[in-house]
PDB file of C-alpha atoms in Angstrom:
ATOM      1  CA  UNK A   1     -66.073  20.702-101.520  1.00 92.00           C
ATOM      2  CA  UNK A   2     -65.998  18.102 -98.493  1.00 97.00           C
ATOM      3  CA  UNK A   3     -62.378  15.449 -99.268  1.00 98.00           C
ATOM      4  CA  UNK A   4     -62.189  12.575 -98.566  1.00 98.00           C
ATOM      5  CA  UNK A   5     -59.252  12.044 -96.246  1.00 98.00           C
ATOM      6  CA  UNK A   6     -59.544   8.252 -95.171  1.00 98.00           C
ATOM      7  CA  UNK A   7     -62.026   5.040 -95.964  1.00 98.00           C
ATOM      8  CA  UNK A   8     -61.259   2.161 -93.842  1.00 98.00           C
ATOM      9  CA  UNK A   9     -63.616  -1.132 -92.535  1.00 98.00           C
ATOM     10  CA  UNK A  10     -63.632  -3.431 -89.485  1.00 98.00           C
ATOM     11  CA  UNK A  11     -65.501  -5.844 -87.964  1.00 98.00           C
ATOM     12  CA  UNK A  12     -68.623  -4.767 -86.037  1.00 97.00           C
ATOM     13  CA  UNK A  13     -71.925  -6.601 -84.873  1.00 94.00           C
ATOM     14  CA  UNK A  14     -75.356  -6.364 -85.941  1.00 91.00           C
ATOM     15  CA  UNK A  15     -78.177  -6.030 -83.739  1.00 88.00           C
ATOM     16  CA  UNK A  16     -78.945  -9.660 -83.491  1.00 87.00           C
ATOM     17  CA  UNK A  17     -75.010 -10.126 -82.555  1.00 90.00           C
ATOM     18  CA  UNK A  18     -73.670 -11.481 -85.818  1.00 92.00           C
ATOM     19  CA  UNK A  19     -70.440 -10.135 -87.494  1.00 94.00           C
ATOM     20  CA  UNK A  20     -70.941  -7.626 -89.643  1.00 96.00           C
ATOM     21  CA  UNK A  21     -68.546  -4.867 -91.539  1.00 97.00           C
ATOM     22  CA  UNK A  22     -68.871  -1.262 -90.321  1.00 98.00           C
ATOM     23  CA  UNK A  23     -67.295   1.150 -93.171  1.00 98.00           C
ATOM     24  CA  UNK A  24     -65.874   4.950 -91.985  1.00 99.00           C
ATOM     25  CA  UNK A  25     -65.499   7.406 -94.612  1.00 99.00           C
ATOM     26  CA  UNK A  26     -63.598  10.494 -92.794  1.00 99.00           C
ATOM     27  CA  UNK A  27     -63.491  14.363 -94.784  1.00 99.00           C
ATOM     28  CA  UNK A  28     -60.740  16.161 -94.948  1.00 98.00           C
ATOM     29  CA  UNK A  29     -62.630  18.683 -92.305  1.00 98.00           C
ATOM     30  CA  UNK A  30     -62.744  15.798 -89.585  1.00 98.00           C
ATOM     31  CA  UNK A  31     -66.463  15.067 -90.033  1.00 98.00           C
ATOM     32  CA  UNK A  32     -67.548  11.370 -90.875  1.00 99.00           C
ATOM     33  CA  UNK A  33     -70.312   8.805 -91.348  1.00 99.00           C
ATOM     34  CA  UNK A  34     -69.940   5.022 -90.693  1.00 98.00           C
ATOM     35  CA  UNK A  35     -72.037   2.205 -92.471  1.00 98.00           C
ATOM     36  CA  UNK A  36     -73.096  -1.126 -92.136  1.00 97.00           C
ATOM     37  CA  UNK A  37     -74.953  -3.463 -95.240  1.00 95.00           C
ATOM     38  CA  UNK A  38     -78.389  -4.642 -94.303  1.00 91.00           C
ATOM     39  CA  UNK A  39     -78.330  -8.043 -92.863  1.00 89.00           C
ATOM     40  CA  UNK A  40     -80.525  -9.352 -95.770  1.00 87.00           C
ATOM     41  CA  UNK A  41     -77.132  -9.824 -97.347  1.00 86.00           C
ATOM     42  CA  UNK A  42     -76.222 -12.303 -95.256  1.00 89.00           C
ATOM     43  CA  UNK A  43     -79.740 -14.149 -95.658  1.00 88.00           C
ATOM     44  CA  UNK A  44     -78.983 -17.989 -96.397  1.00 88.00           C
ATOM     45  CA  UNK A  45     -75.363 -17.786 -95.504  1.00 89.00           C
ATOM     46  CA  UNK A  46     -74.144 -20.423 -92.690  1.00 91.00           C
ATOM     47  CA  UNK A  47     -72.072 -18.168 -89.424  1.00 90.00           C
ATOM     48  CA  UNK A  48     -68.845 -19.599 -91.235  1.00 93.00           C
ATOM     49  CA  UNK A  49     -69.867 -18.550 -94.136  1.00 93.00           C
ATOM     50  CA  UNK A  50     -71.052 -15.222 -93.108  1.00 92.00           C
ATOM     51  CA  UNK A  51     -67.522 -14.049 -91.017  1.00 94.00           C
ATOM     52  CA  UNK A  52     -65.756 -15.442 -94.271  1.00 94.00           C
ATOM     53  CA  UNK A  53     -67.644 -13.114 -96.095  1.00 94.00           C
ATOM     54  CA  UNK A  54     -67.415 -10.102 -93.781  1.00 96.00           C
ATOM     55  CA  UNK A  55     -63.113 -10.690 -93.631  1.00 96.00           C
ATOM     56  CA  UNK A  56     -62.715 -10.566 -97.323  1.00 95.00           C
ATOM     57  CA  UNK A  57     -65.089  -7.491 -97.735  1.00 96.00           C
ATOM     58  CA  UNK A  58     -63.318  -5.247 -95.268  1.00 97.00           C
ATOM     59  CA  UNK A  59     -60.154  -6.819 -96.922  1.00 96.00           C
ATOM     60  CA  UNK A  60     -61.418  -5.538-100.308  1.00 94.00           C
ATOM     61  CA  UNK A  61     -62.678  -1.982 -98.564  1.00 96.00           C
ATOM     62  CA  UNK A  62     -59.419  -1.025 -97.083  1.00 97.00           C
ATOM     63  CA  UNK A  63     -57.163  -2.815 -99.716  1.00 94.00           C
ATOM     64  CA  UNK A  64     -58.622  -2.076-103.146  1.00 93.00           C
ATOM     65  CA  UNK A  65     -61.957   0.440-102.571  1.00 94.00           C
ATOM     66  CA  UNK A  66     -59.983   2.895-100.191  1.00 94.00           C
ATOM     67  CA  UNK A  67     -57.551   4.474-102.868  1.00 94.00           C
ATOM     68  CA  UNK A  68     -60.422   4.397-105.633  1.00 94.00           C
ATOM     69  CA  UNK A  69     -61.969   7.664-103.810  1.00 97.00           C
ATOM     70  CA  UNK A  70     -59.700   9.233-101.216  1.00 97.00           C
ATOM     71  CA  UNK A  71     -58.971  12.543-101.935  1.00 97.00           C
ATOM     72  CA  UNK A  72     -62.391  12.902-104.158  1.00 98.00           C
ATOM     73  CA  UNK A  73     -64.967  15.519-103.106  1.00 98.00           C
ATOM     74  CA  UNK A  74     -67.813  13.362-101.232  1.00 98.00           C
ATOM     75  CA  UNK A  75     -70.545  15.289-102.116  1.00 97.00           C
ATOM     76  CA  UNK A  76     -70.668  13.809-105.722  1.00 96.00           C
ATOM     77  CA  UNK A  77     -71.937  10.891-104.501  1.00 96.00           C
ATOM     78  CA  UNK A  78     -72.436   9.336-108.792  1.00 94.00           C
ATOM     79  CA  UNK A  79     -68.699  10.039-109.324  1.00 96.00           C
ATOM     80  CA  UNK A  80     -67.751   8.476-106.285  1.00 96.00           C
ATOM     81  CA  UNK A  81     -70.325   5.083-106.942  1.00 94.00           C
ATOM     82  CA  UNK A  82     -68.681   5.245-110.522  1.00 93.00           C
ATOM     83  CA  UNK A  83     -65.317   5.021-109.153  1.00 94.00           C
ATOM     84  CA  UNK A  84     -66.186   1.918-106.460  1.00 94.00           C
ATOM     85  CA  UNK A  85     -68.037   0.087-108.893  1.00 90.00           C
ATOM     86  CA  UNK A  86     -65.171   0.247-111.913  1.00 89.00           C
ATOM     87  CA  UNK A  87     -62.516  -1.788-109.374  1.00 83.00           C
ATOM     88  CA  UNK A  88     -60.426  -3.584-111.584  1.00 70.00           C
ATOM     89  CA  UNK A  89     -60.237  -6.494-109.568  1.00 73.00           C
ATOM     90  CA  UNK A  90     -64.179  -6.385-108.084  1.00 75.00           C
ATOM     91  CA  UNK A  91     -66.153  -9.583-109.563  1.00 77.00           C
ATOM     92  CA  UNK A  92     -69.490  -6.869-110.362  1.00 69.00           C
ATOM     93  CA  UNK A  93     -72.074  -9.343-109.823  1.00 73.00           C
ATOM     94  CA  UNK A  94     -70.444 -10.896-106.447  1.00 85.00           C
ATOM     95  CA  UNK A  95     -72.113 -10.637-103.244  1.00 85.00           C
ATOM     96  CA  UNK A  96     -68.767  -9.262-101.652  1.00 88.00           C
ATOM     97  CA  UNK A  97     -68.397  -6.939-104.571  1.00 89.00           C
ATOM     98  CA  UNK A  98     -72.308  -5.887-103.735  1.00 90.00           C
ATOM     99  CA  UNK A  99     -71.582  -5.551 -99.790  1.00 94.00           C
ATOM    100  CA  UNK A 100     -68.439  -3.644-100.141  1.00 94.00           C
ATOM    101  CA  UNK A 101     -69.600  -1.307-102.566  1.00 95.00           C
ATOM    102  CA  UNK A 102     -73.097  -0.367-100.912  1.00 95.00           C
ATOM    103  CA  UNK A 103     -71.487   0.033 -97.443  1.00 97.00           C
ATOM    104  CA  UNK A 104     -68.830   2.491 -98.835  1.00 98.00           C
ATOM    105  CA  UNK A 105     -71.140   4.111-100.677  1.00 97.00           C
ATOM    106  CA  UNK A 106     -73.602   4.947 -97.601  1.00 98.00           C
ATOM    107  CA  UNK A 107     -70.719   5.427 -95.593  1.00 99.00           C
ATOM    108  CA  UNK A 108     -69.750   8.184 -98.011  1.00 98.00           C
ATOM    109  CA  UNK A 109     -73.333   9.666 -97.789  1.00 98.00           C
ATOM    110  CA  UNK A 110     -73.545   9.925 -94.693  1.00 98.00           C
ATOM    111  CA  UNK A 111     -70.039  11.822 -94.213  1.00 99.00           C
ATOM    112  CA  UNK A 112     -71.821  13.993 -96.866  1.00 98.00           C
ATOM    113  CA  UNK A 113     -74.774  14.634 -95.217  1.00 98.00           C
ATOM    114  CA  UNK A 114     -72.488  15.609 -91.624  1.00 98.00           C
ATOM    115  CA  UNK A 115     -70.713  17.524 -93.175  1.00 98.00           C
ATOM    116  CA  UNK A 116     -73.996  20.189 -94.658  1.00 97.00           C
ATOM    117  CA  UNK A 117     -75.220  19.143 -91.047  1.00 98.00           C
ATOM    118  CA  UNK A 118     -78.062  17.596 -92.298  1.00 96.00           C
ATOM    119  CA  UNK A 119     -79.549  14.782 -92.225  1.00 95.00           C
ATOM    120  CA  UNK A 120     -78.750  11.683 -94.336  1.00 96.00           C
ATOM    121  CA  UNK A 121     -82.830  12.011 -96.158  1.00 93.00           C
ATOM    122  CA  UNK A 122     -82.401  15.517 -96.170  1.00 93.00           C
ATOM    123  CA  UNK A 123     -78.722  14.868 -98.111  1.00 94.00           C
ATOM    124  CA  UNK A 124     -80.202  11.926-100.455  1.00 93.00           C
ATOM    125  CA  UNK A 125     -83.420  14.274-101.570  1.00 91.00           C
ATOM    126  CA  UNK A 126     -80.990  17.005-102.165  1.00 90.00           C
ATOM    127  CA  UNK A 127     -79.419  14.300-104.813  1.00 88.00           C
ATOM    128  CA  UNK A 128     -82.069  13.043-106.152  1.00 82.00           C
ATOM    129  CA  UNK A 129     -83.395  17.069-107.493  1.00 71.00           C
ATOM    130  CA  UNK A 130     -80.543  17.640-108.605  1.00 57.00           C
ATOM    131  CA  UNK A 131     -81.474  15.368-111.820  1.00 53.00           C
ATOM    132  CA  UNK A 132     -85.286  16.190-111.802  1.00 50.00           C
ATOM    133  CA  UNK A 133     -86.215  18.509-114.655  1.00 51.00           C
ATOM    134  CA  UNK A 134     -89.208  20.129-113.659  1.00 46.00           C
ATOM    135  CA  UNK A 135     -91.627  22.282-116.161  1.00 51.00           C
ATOM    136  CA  UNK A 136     -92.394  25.550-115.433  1.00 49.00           C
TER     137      UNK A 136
END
């Protein structure tokens, strides 16, 4: 079982220098993994629009998303999904509800995946088989 201790977001940049969100899930154990949501998201979106965006998601992350999973174990990564996505005040088909969610959500795998000490593919195949039947 891997806890999670702490989810929290800030402002970061992306590689072409735009604002950006940067979600840190940290395990009870002290390992971590940080995420960022592709910057397709933010396809179409004017820079005013974009840094609004980004300031109410990392609102929603450490105001509303953060106490949905802390102190759940991070390797059941469906539970965990299940919980971010069922927000009672999250607008499901929202582009902040969509951002917020998916950069937790990585952010969660990749604590996962640090704290088996392997990495993040490794970690999302190991998901994935778990609900493959396969025939003898």
């Amino acid at each position: 079982m891997a806890l999670i201790k702490a989810v929290t977001a800030k402002k970061g940049t992306d590689s072409k220098g735009d604002e950006t969100i940067i979600a840190i899930v940290t395990l009870e154990s002290g390992k971590s993994g940080s995420a960022s949501p592709p910057p397709s998201f933010f396809n179409g979106l004017s820079e005013v629009d974009r840094n609004h965006l980004v300031s109410k998601s990392i609102k929603t992350i450490n105001e509303l998303l953060c106490d949905k999973i802390v102190s759940l174990d991070s390797f059941q990564q469906a539970k965990i999904d299940n919980e971010l996505m069922s927000a009672d005040d999250l607008d499901k088909e929202s582009v902040l509800a969509k951002i917020s969610v998916l950069t937790v959500s990585l952010a969660n795998a990749k604590a996962a995946a640090n704290e088996k000490n392997i990495p993040l593919y490794e970690h999302i195949a190991s998901l994935s088989r778990s609900h493959i039947k396969i025939r003898d």
